[in-house]
Coordinates of C-alpha atoms and ligand atoms in Angstrom, one line a residue:
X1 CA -7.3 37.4 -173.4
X2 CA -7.6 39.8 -176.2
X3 CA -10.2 42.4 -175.9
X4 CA -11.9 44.1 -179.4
X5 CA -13.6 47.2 -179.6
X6 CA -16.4 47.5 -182.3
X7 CA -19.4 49.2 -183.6
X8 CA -22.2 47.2 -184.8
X9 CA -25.1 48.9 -186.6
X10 CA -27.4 49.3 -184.0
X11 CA -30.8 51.4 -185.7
X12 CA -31.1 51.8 -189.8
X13 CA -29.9 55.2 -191.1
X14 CA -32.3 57.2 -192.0
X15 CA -31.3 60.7 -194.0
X16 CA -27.9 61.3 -192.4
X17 CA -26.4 58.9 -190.5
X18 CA -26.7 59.4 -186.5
X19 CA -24.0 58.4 -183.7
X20 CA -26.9 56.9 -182.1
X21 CA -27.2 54.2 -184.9
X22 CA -24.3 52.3 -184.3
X23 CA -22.9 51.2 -181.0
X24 CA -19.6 50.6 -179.4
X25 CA -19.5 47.0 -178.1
X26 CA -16.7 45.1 -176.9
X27 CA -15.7 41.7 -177.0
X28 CA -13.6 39.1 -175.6
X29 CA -11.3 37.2 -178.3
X30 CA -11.0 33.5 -177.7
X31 CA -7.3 31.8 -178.1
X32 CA -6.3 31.8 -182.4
X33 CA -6.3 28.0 -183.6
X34 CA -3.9 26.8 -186.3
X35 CA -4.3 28.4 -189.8
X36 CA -5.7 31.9 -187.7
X37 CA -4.1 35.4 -187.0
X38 CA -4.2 37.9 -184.6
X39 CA -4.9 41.4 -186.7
X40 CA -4.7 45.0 -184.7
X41 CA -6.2 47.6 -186.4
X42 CA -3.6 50.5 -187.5
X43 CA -5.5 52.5 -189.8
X44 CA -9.7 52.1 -190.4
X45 CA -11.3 53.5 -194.3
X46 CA -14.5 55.7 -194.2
X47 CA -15.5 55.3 -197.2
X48 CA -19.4 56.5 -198.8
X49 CA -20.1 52.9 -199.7
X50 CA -20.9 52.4 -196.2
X51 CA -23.8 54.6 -196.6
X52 CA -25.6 53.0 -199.4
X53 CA -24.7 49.3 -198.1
X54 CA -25.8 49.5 -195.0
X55 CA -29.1 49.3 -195.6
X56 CA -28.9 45.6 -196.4
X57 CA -26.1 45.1 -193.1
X58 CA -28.2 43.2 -190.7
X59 CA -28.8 44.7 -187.8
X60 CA -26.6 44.1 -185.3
X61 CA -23.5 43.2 -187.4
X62 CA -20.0 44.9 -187.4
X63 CA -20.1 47.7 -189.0
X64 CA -18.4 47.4 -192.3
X65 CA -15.2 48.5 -193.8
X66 CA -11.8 47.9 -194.9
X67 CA -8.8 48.6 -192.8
X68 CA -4.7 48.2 -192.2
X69 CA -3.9 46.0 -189.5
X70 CA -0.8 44.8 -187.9
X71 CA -0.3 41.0 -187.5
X72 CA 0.3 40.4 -183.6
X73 CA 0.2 36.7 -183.1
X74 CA -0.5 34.3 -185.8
X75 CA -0.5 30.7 -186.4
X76 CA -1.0 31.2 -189.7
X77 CA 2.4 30.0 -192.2
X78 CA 1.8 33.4 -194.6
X79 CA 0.4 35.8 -192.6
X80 CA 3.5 36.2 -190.6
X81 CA 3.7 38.7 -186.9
X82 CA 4.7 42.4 -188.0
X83 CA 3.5 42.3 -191.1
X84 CA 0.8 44.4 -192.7
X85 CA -2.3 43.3 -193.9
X86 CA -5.4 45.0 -195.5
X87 CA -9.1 43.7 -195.0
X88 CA -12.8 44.2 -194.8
X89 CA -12.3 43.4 -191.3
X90 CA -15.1 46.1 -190.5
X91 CA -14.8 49.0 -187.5
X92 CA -13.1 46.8 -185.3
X93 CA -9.8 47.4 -183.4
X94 CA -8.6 43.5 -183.0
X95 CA -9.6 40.6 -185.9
X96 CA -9.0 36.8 -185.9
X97 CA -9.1 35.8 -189.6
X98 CA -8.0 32.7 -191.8
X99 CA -6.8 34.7 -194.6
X100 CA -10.0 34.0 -196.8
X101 CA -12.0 36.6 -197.3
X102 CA -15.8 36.8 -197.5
X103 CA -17.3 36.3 -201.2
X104 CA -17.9 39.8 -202.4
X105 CA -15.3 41.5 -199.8
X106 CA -11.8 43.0 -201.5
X107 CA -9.5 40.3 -200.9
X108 CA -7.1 39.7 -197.6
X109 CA -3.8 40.7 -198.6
X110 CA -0.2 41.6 -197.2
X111 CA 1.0 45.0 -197.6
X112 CA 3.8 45.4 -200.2
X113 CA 6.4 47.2 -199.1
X114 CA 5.7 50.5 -199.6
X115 CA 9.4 52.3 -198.4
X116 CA 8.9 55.3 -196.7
X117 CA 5.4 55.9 -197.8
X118 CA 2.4 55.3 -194.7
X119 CA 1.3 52.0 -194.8
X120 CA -2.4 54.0 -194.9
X121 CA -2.5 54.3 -198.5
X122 CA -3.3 50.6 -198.4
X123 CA -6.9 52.0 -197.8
X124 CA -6.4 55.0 -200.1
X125 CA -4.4 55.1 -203.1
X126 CA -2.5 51.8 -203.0
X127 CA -6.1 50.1 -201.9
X128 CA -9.9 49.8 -203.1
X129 CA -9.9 53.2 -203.9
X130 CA -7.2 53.5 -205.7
X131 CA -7.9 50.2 -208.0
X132 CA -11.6 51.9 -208.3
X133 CA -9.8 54.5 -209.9
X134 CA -7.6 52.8 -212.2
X135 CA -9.3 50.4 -213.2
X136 CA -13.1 52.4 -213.7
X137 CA -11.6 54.6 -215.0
X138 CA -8.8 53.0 -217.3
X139 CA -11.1 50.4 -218.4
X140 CA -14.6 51.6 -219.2
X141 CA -13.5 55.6 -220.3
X142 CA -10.6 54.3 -222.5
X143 CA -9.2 57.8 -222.2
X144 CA -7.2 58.8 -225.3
X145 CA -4.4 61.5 -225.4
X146 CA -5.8 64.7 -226.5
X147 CA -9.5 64.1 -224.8
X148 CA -11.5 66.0 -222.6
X149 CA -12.4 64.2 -219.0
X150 CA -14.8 65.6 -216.4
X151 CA -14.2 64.3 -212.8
X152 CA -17.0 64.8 -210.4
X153 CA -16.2 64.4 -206.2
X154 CA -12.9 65.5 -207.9
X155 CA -10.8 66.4 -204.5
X156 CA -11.7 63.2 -202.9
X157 CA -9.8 59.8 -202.9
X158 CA -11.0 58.3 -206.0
X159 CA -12.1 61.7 -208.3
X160 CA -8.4 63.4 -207.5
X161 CA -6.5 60.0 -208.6
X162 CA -8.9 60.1 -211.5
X163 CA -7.8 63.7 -212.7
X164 CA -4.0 62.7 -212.5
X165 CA -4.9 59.2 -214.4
X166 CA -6.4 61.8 -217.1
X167 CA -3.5 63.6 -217.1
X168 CA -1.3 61.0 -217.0
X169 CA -3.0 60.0 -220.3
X170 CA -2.6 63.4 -222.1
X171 CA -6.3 64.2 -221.2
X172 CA -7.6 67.7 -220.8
X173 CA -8.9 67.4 -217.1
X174 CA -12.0 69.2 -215.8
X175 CA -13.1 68.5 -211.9
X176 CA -16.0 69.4 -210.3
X177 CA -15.7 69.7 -206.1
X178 CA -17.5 71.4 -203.2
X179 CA -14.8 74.1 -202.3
X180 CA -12.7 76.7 -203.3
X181 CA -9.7 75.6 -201.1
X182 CA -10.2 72.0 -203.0
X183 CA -10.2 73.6 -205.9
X184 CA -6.9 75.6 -204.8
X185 CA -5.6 72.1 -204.6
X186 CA -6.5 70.3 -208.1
X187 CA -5.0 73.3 -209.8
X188 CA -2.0 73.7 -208.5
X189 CA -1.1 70.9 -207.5
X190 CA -2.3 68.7 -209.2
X191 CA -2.6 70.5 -212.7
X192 CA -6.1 70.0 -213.4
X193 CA -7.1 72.3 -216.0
X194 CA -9.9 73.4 -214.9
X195 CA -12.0 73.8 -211.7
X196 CA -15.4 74.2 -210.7
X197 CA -17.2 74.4 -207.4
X198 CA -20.8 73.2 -207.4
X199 CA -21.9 74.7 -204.8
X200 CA -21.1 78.4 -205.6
X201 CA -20.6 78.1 -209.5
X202 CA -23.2 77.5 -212.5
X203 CA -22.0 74.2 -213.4
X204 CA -23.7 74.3 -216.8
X205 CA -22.2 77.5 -217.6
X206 CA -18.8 77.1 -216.2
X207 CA -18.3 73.8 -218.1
X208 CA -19.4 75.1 -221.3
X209 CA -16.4 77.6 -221.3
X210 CA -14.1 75.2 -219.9
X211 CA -15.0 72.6 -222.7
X212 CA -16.1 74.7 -225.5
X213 CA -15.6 71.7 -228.0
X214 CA -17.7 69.3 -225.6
X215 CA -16.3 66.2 -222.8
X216 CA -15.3 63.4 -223.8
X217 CA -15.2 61.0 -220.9
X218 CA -16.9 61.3 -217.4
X219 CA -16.0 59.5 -214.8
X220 CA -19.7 60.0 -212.2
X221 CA -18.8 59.9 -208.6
X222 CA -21.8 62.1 -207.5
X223 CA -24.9 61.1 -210.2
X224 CA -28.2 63.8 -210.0
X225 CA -28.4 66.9 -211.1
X226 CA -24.5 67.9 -211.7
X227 CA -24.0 64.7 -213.6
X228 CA -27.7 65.6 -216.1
X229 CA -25.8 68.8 -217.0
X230 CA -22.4 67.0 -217.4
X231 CA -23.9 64.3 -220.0
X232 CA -25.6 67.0 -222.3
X233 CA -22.6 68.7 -222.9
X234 CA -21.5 65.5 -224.0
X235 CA -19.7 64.5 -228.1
X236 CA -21.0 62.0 -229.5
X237 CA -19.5 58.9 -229.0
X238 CA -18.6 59.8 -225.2
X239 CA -18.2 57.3 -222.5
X240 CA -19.3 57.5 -219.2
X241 CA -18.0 55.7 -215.7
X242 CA -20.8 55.6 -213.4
X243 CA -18.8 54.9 -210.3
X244 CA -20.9 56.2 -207.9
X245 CA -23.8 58.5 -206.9
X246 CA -23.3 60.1 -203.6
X247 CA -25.6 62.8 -204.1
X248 CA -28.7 60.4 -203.3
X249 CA -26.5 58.5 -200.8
X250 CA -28.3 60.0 -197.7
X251 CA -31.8 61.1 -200.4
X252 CA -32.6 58.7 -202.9
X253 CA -35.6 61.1 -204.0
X254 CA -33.7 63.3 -206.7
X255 CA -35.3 64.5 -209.0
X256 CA -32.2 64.1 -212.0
X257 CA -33.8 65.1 -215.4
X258 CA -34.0 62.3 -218.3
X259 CA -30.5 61.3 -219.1
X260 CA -31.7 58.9 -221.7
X261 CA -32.1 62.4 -223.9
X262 CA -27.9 62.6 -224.4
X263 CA -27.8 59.3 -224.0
X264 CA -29.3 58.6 -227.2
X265 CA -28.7 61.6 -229.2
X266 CA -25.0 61.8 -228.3
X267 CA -24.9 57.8 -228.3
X268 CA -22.8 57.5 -225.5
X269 CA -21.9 54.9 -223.6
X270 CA -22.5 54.2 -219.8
X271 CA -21.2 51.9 -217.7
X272 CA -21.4 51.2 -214.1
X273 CA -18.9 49.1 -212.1
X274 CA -18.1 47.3 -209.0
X275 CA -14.0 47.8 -208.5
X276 CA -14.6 44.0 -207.5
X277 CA -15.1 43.2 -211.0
X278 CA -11.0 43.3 -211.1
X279 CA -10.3 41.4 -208.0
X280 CA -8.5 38.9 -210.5
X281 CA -6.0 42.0 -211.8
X282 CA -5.7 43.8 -208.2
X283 CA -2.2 44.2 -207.4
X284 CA -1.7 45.4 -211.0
X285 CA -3.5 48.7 -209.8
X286 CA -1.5 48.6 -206.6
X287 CA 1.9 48.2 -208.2
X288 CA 1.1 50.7 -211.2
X289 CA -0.3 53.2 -208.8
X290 CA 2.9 52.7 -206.9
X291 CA 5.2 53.0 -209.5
X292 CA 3.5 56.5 -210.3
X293 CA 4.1 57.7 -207.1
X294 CA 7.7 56.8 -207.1
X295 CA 7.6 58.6 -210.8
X296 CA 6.1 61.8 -209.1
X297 CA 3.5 61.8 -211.4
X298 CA 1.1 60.8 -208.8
X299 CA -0.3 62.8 -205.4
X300 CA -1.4 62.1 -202.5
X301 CA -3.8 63.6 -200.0
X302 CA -5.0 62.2 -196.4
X303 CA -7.5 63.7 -194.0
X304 CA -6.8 61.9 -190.7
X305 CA -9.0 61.6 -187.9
X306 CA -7.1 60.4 -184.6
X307 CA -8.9 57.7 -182.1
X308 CA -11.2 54.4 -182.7
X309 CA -13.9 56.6 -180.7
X310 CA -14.1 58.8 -183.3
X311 CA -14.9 56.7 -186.1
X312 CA -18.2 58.2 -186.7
X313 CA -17.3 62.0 -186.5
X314 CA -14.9 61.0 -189.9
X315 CA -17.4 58.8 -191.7
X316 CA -20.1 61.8 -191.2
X317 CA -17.6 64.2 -191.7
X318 CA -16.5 62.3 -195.0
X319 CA -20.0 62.4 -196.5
X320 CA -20.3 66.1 -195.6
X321 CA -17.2 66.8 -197.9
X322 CA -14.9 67.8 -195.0
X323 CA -12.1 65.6 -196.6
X324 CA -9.7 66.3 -198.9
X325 CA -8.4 63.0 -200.4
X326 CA -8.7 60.2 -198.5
X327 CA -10.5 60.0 -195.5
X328 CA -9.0 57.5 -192.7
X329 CA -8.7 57.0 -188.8
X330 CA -5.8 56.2 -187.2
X331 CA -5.9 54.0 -184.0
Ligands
NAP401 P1 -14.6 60.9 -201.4 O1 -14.8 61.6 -202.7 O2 -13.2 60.9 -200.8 O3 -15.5 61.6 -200.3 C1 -16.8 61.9 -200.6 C2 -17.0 63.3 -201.2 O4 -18.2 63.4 -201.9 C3 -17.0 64.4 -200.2 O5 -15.7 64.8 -199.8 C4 -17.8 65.5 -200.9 O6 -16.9 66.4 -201.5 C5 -18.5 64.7 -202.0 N1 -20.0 64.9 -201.8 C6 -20.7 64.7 -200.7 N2 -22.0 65.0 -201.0 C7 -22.1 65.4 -202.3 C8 -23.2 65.8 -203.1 N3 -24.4 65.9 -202.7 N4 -22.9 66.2 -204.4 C9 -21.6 66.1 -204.8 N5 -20.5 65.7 -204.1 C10 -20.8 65.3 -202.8 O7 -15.1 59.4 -201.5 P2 -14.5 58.3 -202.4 O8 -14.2 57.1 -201.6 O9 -13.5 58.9 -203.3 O10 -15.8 57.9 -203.3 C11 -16.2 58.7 -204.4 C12 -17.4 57.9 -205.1 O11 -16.9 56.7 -205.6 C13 -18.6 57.6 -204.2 O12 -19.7 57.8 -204.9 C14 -18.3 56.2 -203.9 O13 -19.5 55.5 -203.5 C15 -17.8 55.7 -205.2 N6 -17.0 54.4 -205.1 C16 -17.4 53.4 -205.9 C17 -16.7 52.3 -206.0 C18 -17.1 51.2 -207.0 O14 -16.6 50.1 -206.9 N7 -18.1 51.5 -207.9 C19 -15.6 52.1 -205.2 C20 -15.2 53.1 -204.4 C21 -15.9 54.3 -204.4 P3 -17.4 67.9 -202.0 O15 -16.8 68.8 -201.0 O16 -16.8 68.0 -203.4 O17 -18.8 67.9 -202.0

């Protein structure tokens, strides 16, 4: 019998999330049945969605998220033993699944091959996060060559795939991150063209010499304050990405100015998504995102944490800003 290891959401977060709100249970697999396989968890997401959605998890469920699993046993025709397989099989070390995936979940699918890359980029890059980046940004900025593109949360997994999209594009490419070392990275590695670090910088006057002639396109991981000064600086016409707003994700009392004021004046346009929205066009992300790699004209970060136990420790330490790319777990 196959034993799982899981966390379920034990007390509601309040402010920051505690280790005492979720607990580690375990529980005893029963036998797969035809049309079911066997999935062992390689590498587990932390991810700030979890955050924000886990106010309407039930109590008592799995904790959510997506991870990379190996297939063990199966009795399933496509999902076939040794293959890869990414889901929103939650914190969990072993899964029994069908291969359907749960209305409103990022669908159940087989790992492409990916060569010599880690198959962990099936959470990062070549996953969720990397579709929320092509496709938010791709679709609802509608970068053109030439344009200037501010990227806030720019040094994690989906704001430093942004800035080499931009680039990519022919963009001018400011980003906006927590650190200096961060920073370090974006520049020089991955040619952004500017930097700036929130937390030590004056945003409003930092971006007004790095974009003298006004931004174009914003792609918002972080909403409040920084994104306020962002959209007043603003040309007219400018589009905005409103991907996320992790700055309220452990306070939702912010007090963030009136946006409506560029809004109108500058007649932008804003648009929120759900990376969901594209479930229909998903491996068309994967594959393109791929393909850049291959091309060199896309990087890669990971910030690993090592052991199922310590699960928590890298989601907390992931909404802290600890990471640097993308945040996983390996098992
Ligand atoms: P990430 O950027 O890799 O990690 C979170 C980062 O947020 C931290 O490293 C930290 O970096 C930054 N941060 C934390 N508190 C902050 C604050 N108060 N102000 C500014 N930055 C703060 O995470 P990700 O997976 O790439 O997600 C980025 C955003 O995209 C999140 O808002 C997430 O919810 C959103 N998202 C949306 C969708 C969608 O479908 N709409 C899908 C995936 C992700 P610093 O050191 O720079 O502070």
């Amino acid at each position: 019998m196959v034993k799982a290891k899981a966390f379920i959401l034990h007390k509601r977060f309040v402010g920051e999330p505690k280790a005492s709100d979720l607990k580690l249970v375990e529980e005893d697999l029963p036998p797969l049945k035809d049309g079911e396989f066997l999935a062992e968890a390689v590498y587990l997401s932390v991810d700030p969605y979890m955050r924000a959605y886990a106010d309407r998890l039930p109590l008592g469920n799995t904790f959510i998220g997506i991870q990379v699993a190996l297939i063990t046993e199966s009795k399933h025709p496509k999902y076939q033993v040794g293959k890869h397989v990414v889901g929103s099989f939650g914190w969990r070390t072993h899964t029994i699944s069908n291969g359907v995936s749960v209305a409103g979940d990022v669908p159940i699918l087989i790992l492409p091959d990916l060569g010599e890359l880690p198959v962990s980029l099936g959470v990062g890059i070549l996953g969720m996060p990397g579709n929320t980046a092509y496709f938010g940004f791709l679709e609802i900025c509608k970068p053109k060559a030439g344009e200037t593109v501010v990227v806030t949360g720019a040094a994690g997994a989906v704001g430093s795939h942004v800035g080499q999209i931009a680039k990519i594009k022919g963009c001018k490419v400011i980003g906006i991150a927590g650190s200096d070392e961060k920073n370090k990275w974006l520049k020089e590695e991955l040619n952004f063209d500017h930097v700036i670090n929130y937390k030590t910088q004056d945003v409003e006057a930092e971006l007004k010499k790095a974009a003298p002639d006004g931004v174009d396109c914003y792609f918002d991981n972080v909403g409040g304050e920084i994104s306020t000064i962002i959209l007043n600086q603003m040309n007219l016409f400018g589009r905005v990405s409103v991907c996320g707003a992790i700055s309220g994700y452990n306070n939702r009392n912010i007090k963030a100015g009136v946006v409506q004021f560029p809004l109108v004046f500058r007649q932008l346009k804003m648009e929120g998504f759900m990376v969901l929205r594209w479930t229909d066009r998903w491996m068309e992300g994967i594959l393109q995102n791929l393909a850049w790699i291959k091309q060199g004209k896309l990087k890669y970060r990971e910030t690993i944490t090592v052991g199922f136990d310590k699960m928590f420790n890298a989601f907390v330490d992931m909404l802290r800003g600890v990471n640097q790319g993308k945040a996983v777990v390996k098992i």
